[in-house]
Coordinates of C-alpha atoms in Angstrom, one line a residue:
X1 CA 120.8 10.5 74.4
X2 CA 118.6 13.5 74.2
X3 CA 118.7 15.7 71.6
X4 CA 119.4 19.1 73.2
X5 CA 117.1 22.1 72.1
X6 CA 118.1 25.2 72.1
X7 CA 115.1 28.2 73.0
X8 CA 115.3 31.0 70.8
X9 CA 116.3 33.6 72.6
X10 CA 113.8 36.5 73.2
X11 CA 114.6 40.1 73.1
X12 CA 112.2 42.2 75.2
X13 CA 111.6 45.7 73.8
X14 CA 111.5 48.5 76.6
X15 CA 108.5 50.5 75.9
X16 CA 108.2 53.7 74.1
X17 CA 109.2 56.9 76.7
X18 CA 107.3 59.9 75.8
X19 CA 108.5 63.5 77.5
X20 CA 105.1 63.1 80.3
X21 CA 107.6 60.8 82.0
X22 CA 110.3 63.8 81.8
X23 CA 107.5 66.4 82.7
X24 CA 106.4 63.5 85.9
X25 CA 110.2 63.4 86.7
X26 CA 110.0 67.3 88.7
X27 CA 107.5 66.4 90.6
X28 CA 108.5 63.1 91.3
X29 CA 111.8 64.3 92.7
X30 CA 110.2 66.7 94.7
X31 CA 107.9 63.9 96.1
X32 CA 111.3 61.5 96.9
X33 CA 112.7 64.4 99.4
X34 CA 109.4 65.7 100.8
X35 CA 109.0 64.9 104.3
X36 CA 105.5 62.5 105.3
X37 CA 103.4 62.6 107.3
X38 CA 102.1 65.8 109.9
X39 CA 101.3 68.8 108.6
X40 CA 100.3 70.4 112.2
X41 CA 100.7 74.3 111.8
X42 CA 101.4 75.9 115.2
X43 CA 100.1 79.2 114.7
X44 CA 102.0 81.9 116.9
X45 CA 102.0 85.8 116.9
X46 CA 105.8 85.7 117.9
X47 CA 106.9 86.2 114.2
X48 CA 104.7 89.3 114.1
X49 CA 105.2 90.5 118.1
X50 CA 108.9 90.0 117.4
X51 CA 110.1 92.7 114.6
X52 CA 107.4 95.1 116.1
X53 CA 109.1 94.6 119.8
X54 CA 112.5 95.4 118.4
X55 CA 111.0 98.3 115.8
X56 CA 109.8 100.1 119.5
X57 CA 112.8 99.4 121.0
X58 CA 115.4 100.9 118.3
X59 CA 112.4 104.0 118.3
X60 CA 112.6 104.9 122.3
X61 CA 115.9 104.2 121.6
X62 CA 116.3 107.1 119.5
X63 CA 114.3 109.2 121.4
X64 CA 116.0 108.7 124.6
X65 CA 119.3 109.6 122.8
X66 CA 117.4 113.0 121.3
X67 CA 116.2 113.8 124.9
X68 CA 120.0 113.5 126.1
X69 CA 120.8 116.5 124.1
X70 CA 123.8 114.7 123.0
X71 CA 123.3 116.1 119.5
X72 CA 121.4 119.1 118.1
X73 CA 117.9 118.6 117.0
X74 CA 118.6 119.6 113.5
X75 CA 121.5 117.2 113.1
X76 CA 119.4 113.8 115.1
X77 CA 115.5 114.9 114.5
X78 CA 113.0 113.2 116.9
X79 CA 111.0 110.4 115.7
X80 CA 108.1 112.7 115.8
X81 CA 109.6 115.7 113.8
X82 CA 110.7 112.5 111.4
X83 CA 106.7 111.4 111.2
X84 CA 105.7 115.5 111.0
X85 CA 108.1 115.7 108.0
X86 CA 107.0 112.1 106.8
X87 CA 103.3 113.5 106.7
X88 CA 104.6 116.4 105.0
X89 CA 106.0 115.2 102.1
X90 CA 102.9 112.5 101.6
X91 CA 100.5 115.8 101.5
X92 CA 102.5 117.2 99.1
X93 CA 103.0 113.8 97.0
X94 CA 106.5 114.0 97.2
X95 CA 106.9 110.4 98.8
X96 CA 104.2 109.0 96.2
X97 CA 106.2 109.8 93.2
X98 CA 109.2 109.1 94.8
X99 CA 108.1 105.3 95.6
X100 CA 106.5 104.8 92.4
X101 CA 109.5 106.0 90.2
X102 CA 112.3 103.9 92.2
X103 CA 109.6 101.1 92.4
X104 CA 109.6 100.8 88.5
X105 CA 113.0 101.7 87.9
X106 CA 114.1 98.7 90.2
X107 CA 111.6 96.5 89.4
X108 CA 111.7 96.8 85.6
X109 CA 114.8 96.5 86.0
X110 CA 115.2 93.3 87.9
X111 CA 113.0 91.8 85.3
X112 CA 115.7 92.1 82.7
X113 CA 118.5 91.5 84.9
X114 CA 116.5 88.2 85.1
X115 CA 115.7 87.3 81.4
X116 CA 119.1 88.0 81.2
X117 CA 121.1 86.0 83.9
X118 CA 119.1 82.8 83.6
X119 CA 119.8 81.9 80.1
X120 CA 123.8 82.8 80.9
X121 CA 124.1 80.8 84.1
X122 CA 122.6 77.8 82.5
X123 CA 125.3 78.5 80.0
X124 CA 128.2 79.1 82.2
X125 CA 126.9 76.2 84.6
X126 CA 126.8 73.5 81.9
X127 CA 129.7 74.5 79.4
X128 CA 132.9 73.7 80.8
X129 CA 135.3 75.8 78.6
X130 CA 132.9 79.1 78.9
X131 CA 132.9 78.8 82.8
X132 CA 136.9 78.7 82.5
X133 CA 136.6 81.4 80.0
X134 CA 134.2 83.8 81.7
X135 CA 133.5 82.7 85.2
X136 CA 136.2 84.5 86.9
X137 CA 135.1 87.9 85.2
X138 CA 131.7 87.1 86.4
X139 CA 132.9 87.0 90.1
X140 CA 134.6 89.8 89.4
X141 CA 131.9 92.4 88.5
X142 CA 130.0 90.5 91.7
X143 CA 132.5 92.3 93.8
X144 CA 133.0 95.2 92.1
X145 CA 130.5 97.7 93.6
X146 CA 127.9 98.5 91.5
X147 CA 128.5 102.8 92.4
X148 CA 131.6 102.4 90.2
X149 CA 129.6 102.1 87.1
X150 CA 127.8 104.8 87.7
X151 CA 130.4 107.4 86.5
X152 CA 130.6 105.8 83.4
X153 CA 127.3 105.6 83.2
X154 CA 126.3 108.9 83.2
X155 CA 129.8 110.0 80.4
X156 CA 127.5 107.0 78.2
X157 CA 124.0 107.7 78.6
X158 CA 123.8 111.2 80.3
X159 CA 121.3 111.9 82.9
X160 CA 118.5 109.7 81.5
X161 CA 116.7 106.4 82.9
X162 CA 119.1 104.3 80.6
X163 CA 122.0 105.4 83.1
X164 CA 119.7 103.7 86.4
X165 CA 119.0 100.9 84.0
X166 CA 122.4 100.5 83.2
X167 CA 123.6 100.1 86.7
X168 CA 120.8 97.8 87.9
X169 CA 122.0 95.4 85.5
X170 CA 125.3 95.4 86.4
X171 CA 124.5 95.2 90.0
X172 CA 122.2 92.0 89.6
X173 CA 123.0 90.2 86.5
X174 CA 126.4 88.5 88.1
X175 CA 124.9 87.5 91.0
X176 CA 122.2 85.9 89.2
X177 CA 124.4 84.1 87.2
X178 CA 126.4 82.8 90.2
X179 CA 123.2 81.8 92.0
X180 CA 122.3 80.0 89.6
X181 CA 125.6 77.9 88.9
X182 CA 125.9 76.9 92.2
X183 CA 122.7 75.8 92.3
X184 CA 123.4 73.7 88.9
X185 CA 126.5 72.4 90.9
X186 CA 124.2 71.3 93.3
X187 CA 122.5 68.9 91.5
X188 CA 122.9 65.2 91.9
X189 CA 124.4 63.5 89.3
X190 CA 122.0 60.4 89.6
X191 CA 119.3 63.6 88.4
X192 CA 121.0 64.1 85.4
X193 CA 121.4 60.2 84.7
X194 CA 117.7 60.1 85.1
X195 CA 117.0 62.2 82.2
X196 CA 118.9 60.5 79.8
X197 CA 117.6 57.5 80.8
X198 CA 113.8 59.1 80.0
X199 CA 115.7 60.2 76.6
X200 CA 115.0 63.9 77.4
X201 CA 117.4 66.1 75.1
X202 CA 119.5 68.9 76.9
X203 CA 116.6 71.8 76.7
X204 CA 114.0 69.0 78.4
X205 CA 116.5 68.0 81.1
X206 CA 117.3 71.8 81.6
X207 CA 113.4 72.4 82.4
X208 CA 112.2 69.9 84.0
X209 CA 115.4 68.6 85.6
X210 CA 118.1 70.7 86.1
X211 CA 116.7 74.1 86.7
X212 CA 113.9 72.6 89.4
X213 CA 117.1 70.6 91.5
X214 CA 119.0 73.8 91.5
X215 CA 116.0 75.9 92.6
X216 CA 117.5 76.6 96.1
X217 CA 120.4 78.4 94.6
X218 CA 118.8 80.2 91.8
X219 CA 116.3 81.6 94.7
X220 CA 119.1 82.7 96.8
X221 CA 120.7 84.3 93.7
X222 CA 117.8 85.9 92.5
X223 CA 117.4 87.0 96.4
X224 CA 120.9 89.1 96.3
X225 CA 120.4 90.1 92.9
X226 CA 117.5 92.3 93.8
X227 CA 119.5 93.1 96.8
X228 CA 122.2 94.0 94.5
X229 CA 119.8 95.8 92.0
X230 CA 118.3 98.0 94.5
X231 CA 121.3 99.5 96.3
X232 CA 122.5 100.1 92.4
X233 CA 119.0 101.8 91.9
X234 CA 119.8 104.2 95.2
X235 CA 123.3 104.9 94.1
X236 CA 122.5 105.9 90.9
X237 CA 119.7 108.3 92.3
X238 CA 121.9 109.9 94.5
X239 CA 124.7 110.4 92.1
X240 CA 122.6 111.1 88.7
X241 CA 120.7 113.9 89.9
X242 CA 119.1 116.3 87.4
X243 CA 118.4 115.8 83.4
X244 CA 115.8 113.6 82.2
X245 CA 115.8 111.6 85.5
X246 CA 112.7 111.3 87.7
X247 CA 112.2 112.1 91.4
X248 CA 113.1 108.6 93.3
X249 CA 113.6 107.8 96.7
X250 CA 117.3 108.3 96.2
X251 CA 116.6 111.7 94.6
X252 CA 115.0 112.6 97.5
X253 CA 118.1 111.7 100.0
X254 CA 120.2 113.9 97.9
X255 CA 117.4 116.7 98.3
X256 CA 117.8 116.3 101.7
X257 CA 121.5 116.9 101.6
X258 CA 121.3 119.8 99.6
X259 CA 118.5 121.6 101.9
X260 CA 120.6 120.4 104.5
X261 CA 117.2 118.9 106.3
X262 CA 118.0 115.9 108.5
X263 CA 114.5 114.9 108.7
X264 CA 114.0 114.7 104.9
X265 CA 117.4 112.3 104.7
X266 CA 115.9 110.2 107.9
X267 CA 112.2 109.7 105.4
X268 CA 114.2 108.6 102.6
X269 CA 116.2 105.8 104.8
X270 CA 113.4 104.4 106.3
X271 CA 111.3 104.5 102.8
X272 CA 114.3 102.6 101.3
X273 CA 114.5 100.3 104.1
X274 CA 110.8 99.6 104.2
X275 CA 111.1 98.9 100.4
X276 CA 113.5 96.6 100.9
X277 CA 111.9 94.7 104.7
X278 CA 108.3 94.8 102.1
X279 CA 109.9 92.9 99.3
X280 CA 111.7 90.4 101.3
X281 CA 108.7 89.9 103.6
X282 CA 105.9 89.6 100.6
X283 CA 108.3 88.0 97.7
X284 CA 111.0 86.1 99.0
X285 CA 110.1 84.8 102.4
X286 CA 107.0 83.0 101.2
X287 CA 109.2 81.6 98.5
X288 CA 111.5 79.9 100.5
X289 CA 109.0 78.4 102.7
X290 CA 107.2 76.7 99.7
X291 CA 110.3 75.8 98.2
X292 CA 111.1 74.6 101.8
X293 CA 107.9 72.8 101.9
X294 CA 108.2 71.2 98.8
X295 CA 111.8 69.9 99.6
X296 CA 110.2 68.6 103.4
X297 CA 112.8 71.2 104.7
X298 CA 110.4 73.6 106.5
X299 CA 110.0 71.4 109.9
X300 CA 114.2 71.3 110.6
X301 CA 114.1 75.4 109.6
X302 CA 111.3 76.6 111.5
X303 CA 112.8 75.3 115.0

């Protein structure tokens, strides 16, 4: 009978991971969900023609209703008395400082609101008892509106930049936060998996995992909390008038008010609503379509 032999059994050793694997495992993902294949452009002046049609239209609009004498001249201004007073305020460098003022103020202070919000939703996104604890309040002062802290504001910091500040935050640091968590919510769990797999410890999965899945909702957080930010900015202007406060754009609607000059109100809308058409337009419309790109979603959105 034949002696029976027994093989040693051999243990196979999985090589060594080092963290390139982690830092390969972003782009990798992006590479699973981006679409092959064409990349045909079709180049077409209707996303240009478009807005411009409808900016002519709203325009003769307005002057059709000034020619119907429905309203007083000094209560609806023409689009040319608007422009007259527009050219005005330019040669007197009025609008300049006004721009450049609520430019910093909102920018500077979007900046924080940033450095700020980012670490806290990560926080409130991947500890369970500090979500239960302080996500609630953090929906909360999302729907509060942002004037009500302007009040307060001024009783704590007077009439000084630290009251616009003060408000931005408020306005934009919540829904930052809430951006962000729903964009960590969004993640697939086989992601997170992944990473521990690679051995990444919890700040290398943040980095290159987590945060770069959740993109799309941290972009559409950071999208209303500059939305958020800037209607805090014109609030506070219009309110906090006076003191060590500079000339912004809201300043300059309150002016208007007080001078009772229409035209002077109708510059400061349209110079806050260009501010705000400019930033989504050169920010965070080419940032969606390269995210969208990246994710081979900008074929299905274009349509």
């Amino acid at each position: 009978m034949p002696s029976e032999t027994t093989q040693p059994s051999e243990t196979t050793t999985a090589p060594a991971l080092t963290m390139n694997d982690v830092r390969s495992l972003e782009a990798g993902l992006d590479a699973l969900q981006t679409a092959p294949g064409t990349t045909t452009r079709r180049r077409s002046v209707w996303p240009v023609l478009a807005p411009l049609l409808a900016t002519a239209l709203l325009i003769g609009a307005w002057q059709l209703f000034v020619l119907a004498g429905i309203k007083p001249t000094y209560i609806v201004p023409s689009p040319l008395d608007v422009l007259h007073q527009a050219v005005e305020a330019w040669g007197r460098g009025d609008i300049q400082q006004a721009l450049v003022t609520s430019l910093e103020r909102g920018i500077v202070g979007f900046a924080v609101a940033v450095l700020v919000a980012t670490p806290i939703g990560i926080l409130v996104a991947r500890v369970r008892w500090v979500r239960l604890s302080f996500g609630p309040i953090i929906t909360g002062l999302q729907v509060l509106p942002s004037v009500a802290w302007v009040p307060a504001a001024i009783l704590w910091f007077g009439l000084t930049d630290t009251t616009a500040y003060f408000v931005i935050l408020m306005g934009a640091i919540p829904s930052i936060i809430n951006g962000l968590v729903a964009g960590v919510d969004q993640v697939p769990p086989l992601f997170r998996r992944v990473g521990q797999v690679l051995g990444a410890n919890p700040w290398e999965a943040v980095r290159h995992i987590i945060l770069p899945a959740a993109l799309p909702g941290y972009l559409a957080g950071l999208k209303q909390g500059w939305a958020f930010s800037w209607r805090s900015l014109m609030a506070a202007e219009i309110i906090a008038v006076g003191g060590k406060i500079g000339f912004g754009l809201g300043s300059m609607l309150q002016q208007g008010r007080e001078i009772q000059d229409m035209s002077v109100v109708l510059v400061a809308i349209l110079l806050i609503l260009a501010v705000g058409i400019g930033v989504e337009l050169l920010v965070f419309a080419p940032l969606e379509r390269r995210l969208l790109r990246r994710r081979g979603l900008a074929a299905e959105t274009s349509r």
